[in-house]
Amino acid sequence: MAFRLTPHERGFYPLFTRAAENIATAADELAKLVASEPPARARPAAAVRDCEHRGDELTHDIMVMLNRTFVTPFDREDIYRLASALDDVIDAMEEAADRIVLYRLGALPAGIAQQVEVLRRAAACTTEAMPRLEDLAGLESFWIDVNSLEDEADAVYRTLLGDLLAPPDDAPPADVLTVLKVKEVVETLEEAADAFETVANTVQSIAVKEA
Amino acid sequence: MAFRLTPHERGFYPLFTRAAENIATAADELAKLVASEPPARARPAAAVRDCEHRGDELTHDIMVMLNRTFVTPFDREDIYRLASALDDVIDAMEEAADRIVLYRLGALPAGIAQQVEVLRRAAACTTEAMPRLEDLAGLESFWIDVNSLEDEADAVYRTLLGDLLAPPDDAPPADVLTVLKVKEVVETLEEAADAFETVANTVQSIAVKEA
Amino acid sequence: MAFRLTPHERGFYPLFTRAAENIATAADELAKLVASEPPARARPAAAVRDCEHRGDELTHDIMVMLNRTFVTPFDREDIYRLASALDDVIDAMEEAADRIVLYRLGALPAGIAQQVEVLRRAAACTTEAMPRLEDLAGLESFWIDVNSLEDEADAVYRTLLGDLLAPPDDAPPADVLTVLKVKEVVETLEEAADAFETVANTVQSIAVKEA
């Protein structure tokens, strides 16, 4: 452990790691949900909801620690941004899971499973990166990997929107209410991918400042 | 009045209180609007618009004071966040009022009046809490109450979306253009509820730091 | 040049100017795109995409400089907000251009060209204002002009939404899928106008603090 001029609160690191692990669990359950037939979706949807509640508690714990701590390991704003972005990831995942069930959607376009797969990989990268915040080692690859996953997510998202709103001329006519519902799910999953990018950008910002 | 090491600008407190009172007035007018038949909606809609302009002026005054003040009572970022969140509340209320009139919506689902009722209660809590920022007394209950109102707003919102996009099979077929319009109003009112939660979280953050 | 107590990094000014110039180029290409028949839209859309990539690089350069610089000319948060808002402008422009092509939209409502024209004028104001950040002279008119352009953008946006979602009773029945697609383009262009307002508000905030 390096010598430091001021002691600082180390309790942030395990909380960020647990927030990332919780997101990874939610992503796994979301993958089960989108792979399920409608009647089997209730159970994974409930599991994602549980993760979202646990995420709220973790965010709350981080914020309380932030507000009570005089010397934080990084800029206060960076801790605030990182906690908020992790919270945004899981909120978006939970909203997507909820809407699929609430809207009683039938079969989902294959691209939605691809969106969720990218989220699972981003969650795995994040879970691996959070403990490394303590010694700030090897975080450059995290930033590169998540940005590359975000590019992949964008491409899947864009194809889904095109297929949904501008289907080929020989496709059967779309049911517009279904288009509306699926579009909302697709957009919410894209918000989760965007929030992972904010997580990665904040981590890079922390790493550069401390370098 | 407690002894303080540095004199600081006290002018923020009345501005925040006035911003909250202005939101409460807007919420009352919004309630009148959604309870009115279409021809009678113009007047409360204009009143909400007036409140939004007054809110803009108050936000502007807070920001100018923030930028000109060397020693602020709380963290500058907290003052910025609180002013922005109050502004987001009234912007969303005004947008909802405007869209109802602009889209020439007919009868509204009963859930919309419930959304507005939750906003009125959140506005009342906020009006009561703002003057207490000065001595930071009794703000814990504000945070708890607004978060509980936000849960209530979420439940109403979710039911409205379900009814709108996945109506029971025996319901008459929906007019999709109307679904689009009502969905936008419902979502905008939910944004107002979310912004109240940000107000409450920011106030809690201020209270914890100063404790 | 005024005497300063601390030397500070001056490299921010040219980066902000280049970001604004890049936005102005994107706005010109976007104007070409919306004035073109569908088959001629691919080329200006690609040019807007190129600008968006250049914008990402500039944002990245500003953030790296911000994180590596001990004494910044303005508050770190203001630099962060200004860079983010400029990035939001160009992201929204690129998304609008992309959606017009992706959704294979036919003729566009005339109001869309008006929205883009307002964006071009806001881009011209911003390009002119950025170099003046260095001596903070004459920035009040920038803030006034962009806020007045934002009001103009709001009026155009509102009319477009009304025409789209609540057309006159004697208008031919709308194709709801087309309404959905055009609405998304119109909303994305409005986001660009809102982001310009954030640029102007941040610049005003910088100017007031330094006054």
XYZ file of C-alpha atoms in Angstrom:
633
model
C 0.000 0.000 0.000
C 1.418 3.340 -1.061
C 2.133 6.080 1.444
C -0.575 8.724 1.478
C -0.502 12.203 2.927
C -4.034 11.926 4.232
C -5.881 8.857 5.361
C -8.979 8.377 3.317
C -12.137 6.373 3.373
C -11.495 3.009 1.677
C -15.056 1.768 2.091
C -16.034 2.994 -1.366
C -14.205 0.213 -3.217
C -16.222 -2.779 -1.960
C -19.479 -0.874 -2.472
C -18.651 -0.178 -6.125
C -17.646 -3.811 -6.606
C -20.917 -5.022 -5.096
C -22.889 -2.602 -7.286
C -21.171 -4.041 -10.369
C -21.738 -7.656 -9.256
C -25.382 -6.849 -8.697
C -25.624 -5.465 -12.245
C -24.028 -8.651 -13.589
C -26.669 -10.736 -11.800
C -29.424 -8.531 -13.233
C -27.975 -8.915 -16.735
C -27.989 -12.722 -16.385
C -31.628 -12.702 -15.291
C -32.518 -10.326 -18.120
C -30.896 -12.749 -20.571
C -33.051 -15.565 -19.138
C -36.131 -13.380 -19.464
C -35.665 -12.517 -23.138
C -34.884 -16.177 -23.919
C -38.137 -17.319 -22.240
C -41.617 -17.851 -23.564
C -44.032 -15.249 -22.143
C -45.475 -17.464 -19.339
C -41.958 -18.151 -18.000
C -40.938 -14.492 -17.874
C -42.404 -13.598 -14.484
C -39.655 -15.257 -12.422
C -36.580 -13.653 -14.082
C -38.446 -10.308 -14.184
C -38.926 -10.534 -10.403
C -35.219 -11.350 -9.995
C -34.241 -8.245 -11.996
C -36.574 -6.190 -9.813
C -34.874 -7.544 -6.685
C -31.504 -6.534 -8.121
C -32.819 -3.042 -8.761
C -33.851 -2.700 -5.113
C -30.445 -3.950 -3.962
C -28.865 -1.438 -6.347
C -30.888 1.376 -4.777
C -29.596 0.396 -1.346
C -26.003 0.309 -2.581
C -26.354 3.718 -4.254
C -27.832 5.087 -1.048
C -24.935 3.647 1.004
C -22.368 5.180 -1.363
C -24.070 8.586 -1.234
C -24.287 8.573 2.565
C -20.612 7.594 2.801
C -19.740 10.321 0.285
C -21.581 12.956 2.242
C -20.086 11.896 5.570
C -16.498 11.528 4.384
C -14.127 14.447 4.528
C -11.272 12.948 2.492
C -12.448 10.817 -0.387
C -10.083 8.683 -2.489
C -11.115 10.538 -5.691
C -12.908 13.736 -6.576
C -16.315 13.829 -4.908
C -17.950 14.562 -8.272
C -16.365 11.443 -9.795
C -17.708 9.252 -6.993
C -21.118 10.834 -7.408
C -21.021 10.308 -11.191
C -19.841 6.711 -10.927
C -22.534 5.768 -8.412
C -25.218 7.531 -10.480
C -24.129 5.834 -13.710
C -24.144 2.363 -12.089
C -27.621 3.154 -10.777
C -28.726 4.257 -14.253
C -27.533 0.925 -15.711
C -29.640 -1.175 -13.379
C -32.647 1.143 -13.529
C -32.716 0.808 -17.317
C -32.340 -2.981 -17.139
C -35.204 -3.236 -14.667
C -37.407 -0.946 -16.745
C -36.791 -3.042 -19.868
C -37.621 -6.279 -17.995
C -40.740 -4.717 -16.515
C -42.039 -3.369 -19.828
C -41.668 -6.736 -21.598
C -43.974 -8.286 -18.987
C -46.295 -5.280 -18.505
C -46.925 -4.917 -22.237
C -47.518 -8.666 -22.551
C -45.129 -8.794 -25.500
C -45.024 -12.039 -27.489
C -41.928 -13.220 -29.330
C -39.179 -10.586 -29.295
C -36.936 -9.633 -32.240
C -33.614 -11.529 -32.117
C -31.725 -8.228 -31.833
C -33.047 -7.765 -28.276
C -31.168 -10.877 -27.101
C -28.070 -9.426 -28.793
C -28.549 -6.142 -26.907
C -28.749 -8.055 -23.617
C -25.684 -10.142 -24.492
C -23.662 -6.935 -24.956
C -24.940 -5.718 -21.577
C -23.804 -8.979 -19.953
C -20.331 -8.544 -21.370
C -20.169 -4.907 -20.247
C -21.301 -6.019 -16.782
C -18.531 -8.643 -16.670
C -15.904 -6.018 -17.632
C -17.252 -3.657 -14.967
C -17.245 -6.301 -12.248
C -13.642 -7.036 -13.064
C -12.649 -3.342 -13.147
C -14.208 -2.061 -9.921
C -11.741 -3.728 -7.486
C -8.895 -2.252 -9.550
C -10.050 1.280 -8.652
C -8.044 0.845 -5.456
C -4.631 0.686 -7.130
C -5.793 2.158 -10.479
C -3.989 -0.590 -12.397
C -5.080 -1.869 -15.762
C -8.116 0.386 -16.121
C -7.237 1.567 -19.638
C -8.374 -1.772 -21.105
C -11.692 -1.450 -19.244
C -12.366 1.868 -20.885
C -11.410 0.554 -24.335
C -13.490 -2.625 -23.942
C -16.644 -0.861 -22.759
C -16.405 1.749 -25.501
C -16.036 -1.008 -28.066
C -19.058 -2.846 -26.571
C -21.006 0.418 -26.739
C -20.197 0.675 -30.463
C -21.474 -2.892 -30.873
C -24.629 -2.035 -28.914
C -25.196 1.029 -31.117
C -24.995 -1.061 -34.275
C -27.504 -3.632 -32.940
C -29.793 -0.838 -31.740
C -29.722 0.973 -35.070
C -30.513 -2.231 -37.007
C -33.405 -2.991 -34.643
C -34.874 0.496 -35.108
C -34.549 0.264 -38.885
C -36.223 -3.181 -38.993
C -38.949 -1.976 -36.664
C -39.816 1.380 -38.243
C -38.747 0.924 -41.859
C -39.288 -2.793 -42.570
C -38.597 -4.084 -46.096
C -41.436 -3.377 -48.520
C -42.359 -7.067 -48.763
C -42.653 -7.484 -44.981
C -46.153 -8.030 -43.534
C -47.704 -4.742 -42.335
C -46.595 -3.855 -38.834
C -48.971 -3.576 -35.899
C -48.160 -0.058 -34.777
C -49.037 -0.626 -31.122
C -46.555 -3.516 -31.053
C -43.945 -1.327 -32.761
C -44.432 1.272 -30.004
C -44.008 -1.303 -27.257
C -40.953 -3.043 -28.722
C -39.356 0.322 -29.553
C -39.613 1.329 -25.900
C -37.889 -1.887 -24.751
C -35.150 -1.484 -27.381
C -34.544 2.148 -26.382
C -34.410 1.312 -22.688
C -31.775 -1.380 -23.309
C -29.778 1.175 -25.315
C -29.955 3.530 -22.299
C -28.356 0.778 -20.211
C -25.509 0.498 -22.745
C -25.064 4.291 -22.727
C -24.911 4.279 -18.926
C -22.129 1.665 -19.041
C -20.215 4.062 -21.290
C -20.630 6.799 -18.663
C -19.303 4.346 -16.051
C -16.235 3.690 -18.225
C -15.663 7.380 -18.997
C -15.841 8.260 -15.304
C -13.373 5.519 -14.427
C -11.013 6.793 -17.123
C -11.354 10.302 -15.775
C -10.409 9.047 -12.283
C -7.446 7.084 -13.643
C -6.064 10.006 -15.666
C -6.285 12.451 -12.746
C -4.459 10.118 -10.395
C -1.801 9.116 -12.941
C -28.815 31.860 14.816
C -25.706 29.732 15.197
C -22.245 31.205 15.184
C -20.540 30.725 11.837
C -16.890 30.968 10.941
C -17.588 32.711 7.677
C -20.453 35.005 6.836
C -22.392 33.615 3.953
C -25.067 34.636 1.524
C -28.481 33.953 3.074
C -30.452 35.125 0.052
C -30.700 31.596 -1.319
C -33.322 30.449 1.201
C -36.180 32.773 0.194
C -35.499 32.096 -3.496
C -35.813 28.329 -2.993
C -38.990 28.836 -0.978
C -40.488 31.001 -3.702
C -39.547 28.449 -6.345
C -41.362 25.749 -4.352
C -44.444 27.937 -3.810
C -44.522 28.657 -7.521
C -44.467 24.914 -8.241
C -47.351 24.398 -5.804
C -49.394 27.035 -7.670
C -48.600 25.343 -10.993
C -49.673 21.962 -9.587
C -53.005 23.425 -8.459
C -53.635 24.889 -11.921
C -52.627 21.591 -13.541
C -55.164 19.800 -11.338
C -57.854 22.256 -12.519
C -56.797 21.650 -16.117
C -57.066 17.867 -16.009
C -60.429 18.120 -14.216
C -61.808 20.429 -16.945
C -63.658 19.726 -20.145
C -61.515 20.586 -23.193
C -63.009 24.068 -23.841
C -62.259 25.129 -20.246
C -58.625 24.039 -20.339
C -57.131 27.164 -21.923
C -57.224 29.272 -18.762
C -55.462 26.877 -16.334
C -52.977 26.019 -19.103
C -52.104 29.720 -19.405
C -51.705 29.909 -15.614
C -49.264 26.975 -15.655
C -47.324 28.708 -18.439
C -47.096 31.877 -16.325
C -45.713 29.817 -13.447
C -43.120 28.314 -15.755
C -41.925 31.802 -16.744
C -41.758 32.858 -13.099
C -39.815 29.674 -12.387
C -37.313 30.557 -15.110
C -36.756 33.944 -13.500
C -36.240 32.391 -10.073
C -33.776 29.828 -11.454
C -31.926 32.633 -13.196
C -31.785 34.664 -9.966
C -30.443 31.673 -8.021
C -27.770 30.974 -10.655
C -26.633 34.607 -10.762
C -26.444 34.694 -6.964
C -24.536 31.407 -6.986
C -22.014 32.697 -9.485
C -21.504 35.980 -7.657
C -21.241 34.545 -4.156
C -17.900 33.548 -2.736
C -19.138 31.736 0.369
C -22.321 29.773 -0.189
C -24.276 28.140 2.638
C -23.903 24.667 1.034
C -21.767 23.087 -1.642
C -22.081 25.045 -4.886
C -22.939 21.821 -6.752
C -25.812 21.126 -4.348
C -27.274 24.595 -4.896
C -26.901 24.115 -8.646
C -28.562 20.676 -8.482
C -31.414 21.860 -6.286
C -32.204 24.837 -8.521
C -31.996 22.669 -11.650
C -34.268 19.987 -10.191
C -36.903 22.556 -9.138
C -36.715 23.971 -12.660
C -37.126 20.474 -14.125
C -40.287 19.953 -12.045
C -42.030 23.033 -13.372
C -40.792 22.543 -16.937
C -42.324 19.069 -16.999
C -45.602 20.329 -15.514
C -45.816 23.071 -18.114
C -45.009 20.681 -20.951
C -47.738 18.276 -19.820
C -50.295 21.106 -19.618
C -49.259 22.405 -23.019
C -49.445 19.020 -24.730
C -52.959 18.301 -23.429
C -54.173 21.516 -25.099
C -51.922 21.357 -28.202
C -52.958 17.774 -29.006
C -56.610 18.653 -28.465
C -57.017 15.626 -26.228
C -60.545 14.698 -25.206
C -61.369 12.923 -21.955
C -58.222 11.856 -20.111
C -57.689 8.525 -18.318
C -58.469 8.831 -14.588
C -54.878 7.898 -13.761
C -53.683 11.272 -15.050
C -55.618 13.088 -12.321
C -53.990 10.701 -9.818
C -50.540 11.565 -11.186
C -51.288 15.275 -10.754
C -52.624 14.703 -7.225
C -49.309 13.067 -6.256
C -47.474 16.063 -7.740
C -49.610 18.429 -5.654
C -48.725 16.555 -2.490
C -45.024 16.528 -3.396
C -45.238 20.282 -4.061
C -46.824 20.842 -0.637
C -44.027 18.838 1.068
C -41.400 20.816 -0.850
C -42.940 24.187 0.013
C -42.890 23.195 3.652
C -39.296 21.914 3.500
C -37.521 24.773 1.718
C -37.574 27.287 4.618
C -36.137 24.547 6.852
C -32.961 24.482 4.738
C -31.771 27.413 6.855
C -31.528 25.471 10.109
C -31.592 22.004 8.484
C -34.188 20.794 10.983
C -36.722 18.109 10.226
C -35.623 17.469 6.664
C -35.429 13.678 7.059
C -39.227 13.416 6.916
C -39.255 15.465 3.705
C -36.946 12.984 2.049
C -38.986 10.006 3.256
C -42.315 11.568 2.215
C -41.189 12.537 -1.284
C -39.639 9.144 -1.899
C -42.846 7.483 -0.799
C -44.858 9.796 -3.092
C -42.487 8.905 -5.924
C -43.226 5.191 -5.328
C -46.918 6.023 -5.504
C -46.387 8.008 -8.718
C -44.468 5.068 -10.221
C -47.316 2.671 -9.497
C -49.900 4.990 -11.099
C -47.604 5.571 -14.077
C -47.011 1.870 -14.623
C -50.740 1.082 -14.489
C -51.475 3.883 -16.956
C -48.862 2.575 -19.407
C -50.178 -0.965 -19.125
C -53.786 0.129 -19.716
C -52.702 2.307 -22.616
C -50.391 -0.081 -24.473
C -51.663 -3.485 -23.410
C -55.409 -2.996 -22.840
C -57.501 -6.031 -21.859
C -58.415 -8.229 -24.834
C -62.077 -7.244 -24.625
C -61.352 -3.492 -24.691
C -62.348 -1.551 -27.844
C -59.428 -1.231 -30.287
C -57.182 1.706 -29.405
C -56.656 4.665 -31.691
C -52.863 4.583 -31.931
C -52.464 8.323 -32.513
C -54.378 8.966 -29.282
C -52.235 6.384 -27.486
C -49.131 8.279 -28.640
C -50.472 11.604 -27.405
C -51.690 10.375 -24.009
C -48.460 8.397 -23.496
C -46.459 11.594 -23.949
C -48.534 13.432 -21.320
C -48.262 10.505 -18.895
C -44.492 10.293 -19.363
C -44.037 14.034 -18.886
C -45.958 13.937 -15.604
C -43.738 11.041 -14.488
C -40.684 13.217 -15.277
C -42.079 15.827 -12.884
C -42.365 13.175 -10.152
C -38.791 12.012 -10.855
C -37.553 15.607 -10.600
C -39.211 15.949 -7.172
C -37.236 12.874 -6.098
C -34.022 14.599 -7.249
C -35.053 17.648 -5.192
C -35.504 15.428 -2.128
C -32.250 13.532 -2.680
C -30.325 16.796 -3.024
C -31.866 18.155 0.162
C -30.931 14.949 1.971
C -27.409 15.225 0.658
C -27.161 18.798 2.011
C -28.584 17.747 5.387
C -26.195 14.794 5.784
C -23.109 16.858 4.937
C -23.999 19.568 7.418
C -24.978 17.141 10.185
C -3.402 40.356 -21.305
C -4.257 40.712 -17.640
C -1.826 39.751 -14.919
C -2.696 36.410 -13.349
C -1.636 34.991 -10.030
C -1.246 31.504 -11.403
C -0.250 30.414 -14.871
C -2.973 28.295 -16.375
C -3.524 25.982 -19.275
C -4.595 28.049 -22.293
C -4.992 25.073 -24.597
C -8.713 24.829 -23.832
C -9.668 27.868 -25.935
C -8.663 26.551 -29.367
C -10.271 23.183 -28.618
C -13.606 24.816 -27.793
C -13.369 26.949 -30.927
C -12.688 23.891 -33.058
C -15.598 22.024 -31.469
C -17.901 24.936 -32.359
C -16.582 25.159 -35.930
C -17.128 21.442 -36.316
C -20.748 21.864 -35.161
C -21.225 24.666 -37.718
C -19.995 22.344 -40.482
C -22.364 19.616 -39.307
C -25.275 22.082 -39.300
C -24.496 23.099 -42.901
C -24.457 19.467 -44.009
C -27.672 18.788 -42.108
C -29.299 21.701 -43.948
C -28.192 20.151 -47.262
C -29.591 16.806 -46.189
C -33.064 18.067 -45.313
C -33.183 20.096 -48.548
C -32.331 16.981 -50.618
C -34.491 14.371 -52.268
C -34.098 10.982 -50.539
C -31.555 9.516 -53.023
C -29.232 12.516 -52.529
C -29.261 12.308 -48.734
C -26.520 9.697 -48.268
C -23.618 12.086 -48.895
C -24.540 14.893 -46.448
C -25.535 12.234 -43.885
C -22.029 10.750 -44.155
C -20.529 14.236 -43.738
C -22.541 14.795 -40.533
C -21.337 11.402 -39.267
C -17.722 12.443 -39.939
C -18.293 15.625 -37.928
C -19.680 13.589 -35.065
C -16.512 11.465 -34.975
C -14.341 14.584 -35.047
C -16.475 15.982 -32.231
C -15.860 12.847 -30.160
C -12.117 13.298 -30.595
C -12.296 16.952 -29.559
C -14.396 16.120 -26.484
C -11.899 13.418 -25.588
C -8.982 15.865 -25.974
C -10.709 18.435 -23.762
C -11.461 15.844 -21.068
C -7.884 14.520 -21.073
C -6.527 18.078 -20.815
C -9.003 18.819 -18.014
C -7.941 15.766 -16.051
C -4.240 16.455 -16.514
C -4.347 20.188 -15.748
C -3.895 21.429 -12.232
C -4.898 25.051 -12.789
C -7.728 25.471 -15.255
C -8.847 28.868 -16.577
C -12.402 28.328 -15.233
C -14.094 26.014 -12.774
C -13.449 22.409 -13.735
C -17.190 21.703 -13.633
C -17.847 24.516 -16.121
C -15.280 23.130 -18.567
C -16.798 19.679 -18.148
C -20.330 21.044 -18.725
C -19.327 23.112 -21.744
C -17.551 20.202 -23.432
C -20.464 17.856 -22.668
C -23.056 20.289 -24.011
C -21.106 20.848 -27.258
C -20.894 17.061 -27.580
C -24.642 16.754 -26.980
C -25.328 19.262 -29.787
C -23.424 17.294 -32.396
C -24.669 13.901 -31.162
C -28.262 15.062 -31.599
C -27.544 16.481 -35.065
C -25.938 13.223 -36.157
C -28.784 11.160 -34.733
C -31.359 13.259 -36.612
C -29.427 12.907 -39.892
C -29.038 9.179 -39.367
C -32.713 8.587 -38.578
C -33.912 10.442 -41.695
C -31.859 8.038 -43.840
C -32.375 4.896 -41.728
C -36.166 5.317 -41.664
C -36.186 5.979 -45.413
C -38.336 9.056 -44.853
C -39.824 10.704 -47.925
C -40.606 14.418 -48.113
C -40.136 16.107 -44.740
C -42.444 18.738 -43.201
C -41.199 22.276 -43.935
C -40.801 22.921 -40.208
C -37.824 20.548 -40.103
C -35.821 22.827 -42.417
C -36.744 25.700 -40.093
C -35.474 23.755 -37.089
C -32.166 23.149 -38.893
C -31.922 26.813 -39.906
C -32.187 27.837 -36.233
C -29.445 25.314 -35.412
C -27.209 26.837 -38.094
C -27.654 30.289 -36.619
C -26.974 29.009 -33.093
C -23.833 27.293 -34.431
C -22.660 30.553 -36.027
C -23.171 32.443 -32.735
C -21.270 29.733 -30.852
C -18.363 29.711 -33.293
C -18.071 33.452 -32.859
C -18.308 33.271 -29.059
C -15.801 30.525 -28.243
C -12.609 32.545 -28.974
C -13.971 35.304 -26.719
C -13.843 32.942 -23.736
C -10.198 33.951 -23.428
C -10.845 37.571 -22.518
C -14.531 37.080 -21.586
C -15.551 40.104 -23.649
C -18.924 40.474 -25.297
C -20.342 37.158 -24.142
C -23.596 38.656 -22.833
C -24.916 39.039 -26.393
C -24.096 35.382 -27.096
C -26.219 34.271 -24.195
C -29.096 36.539 -25.233
C -28.929 35.484 -28.887
C -28.866 31.752 -28.199
C -31.714 31.999 -25.706
C -33.753 33.915 -28.260
C -32.934 31.281 -30.923
C -34.005 28.584 -28.467
C -37.368 30.344 -28.060
C -37.694 30.370 -31.846
C -36.772 26.678 -31.998
C -39.394 25.900 -29.334
C -42.126 27.641 -31.325
C -41.234 25.739 -34.520
C -41.027 22.459 -32.576
C -44.399 22.975 -30.931
C -46.091 23.770 -34.250
C -44.534 20.692 -35.841
C -45.790 18.457 -33.023
C -49.283 19.930 -33.234
C -49.442 19.462 -37.011
C -48.101 15.940 -36.688
C -50.224 14.634 -33.813
C -53.343 16.791 -33.995
C -53.738 17.613 -37.698
C -56.773 19.667 -38.786
C -59.945 17.594 -39.066
C -60.016 17.928 -42.864
C -56.428 16.675 -43.285
C -55.937 13.235 -44.874
C -55.593 10.503 -42.222
C -52.038 10.207 -40.948
C -49.938 7.079 -41.372
C -49.047 6.458 -37.736
C -45.737 4.740 -38.477
C -44.650 7.834 -40.429
C -45.822 10.053 -37.568
C -43.626 8.025 -35.182
C -40.592 8.367 -37.433
C -40.958 12.091 -38.138
C -41.698 12.789 -34.457
C -38.399 11.184 -33.511
C -36.463 13.363 -35.970
C -38.256 16.511 -34.789
C -37.572 15.684 -31.123
C -33.912 14.957 -31.789
C -33.472 18.332 -33.514
C -35.136 19.982 -30.504
C -32.583 18.234 -28.266
C -29.822 19.887 -30.312
C -31.437 23.308 -29.730
C -31.741 22.573 -25.989
C -28.060 21.580 -25.865
C -27.108 24.933 -27.455
C -29.015 26.619 -24.636
C -26.943 24.649 -22.108
C -23.801 25.809 -23.950
C -24.956 29.429 -23.645
C -25.972 29.083 -19.979
C -22.597 27.561 -19.126
C -20.772 30.363 -20.919
C -22.838 32.926 -19.024
C -22.062 31.182 -15.776
C -18.326 31.360 -16.569
C -18.572 35.039 -17.516
C -20.470 36.024 -14.358
C -18.025 34.225 -12.047
C -15.012 35.897 -13.630
C -16.592 39.353 -13.784
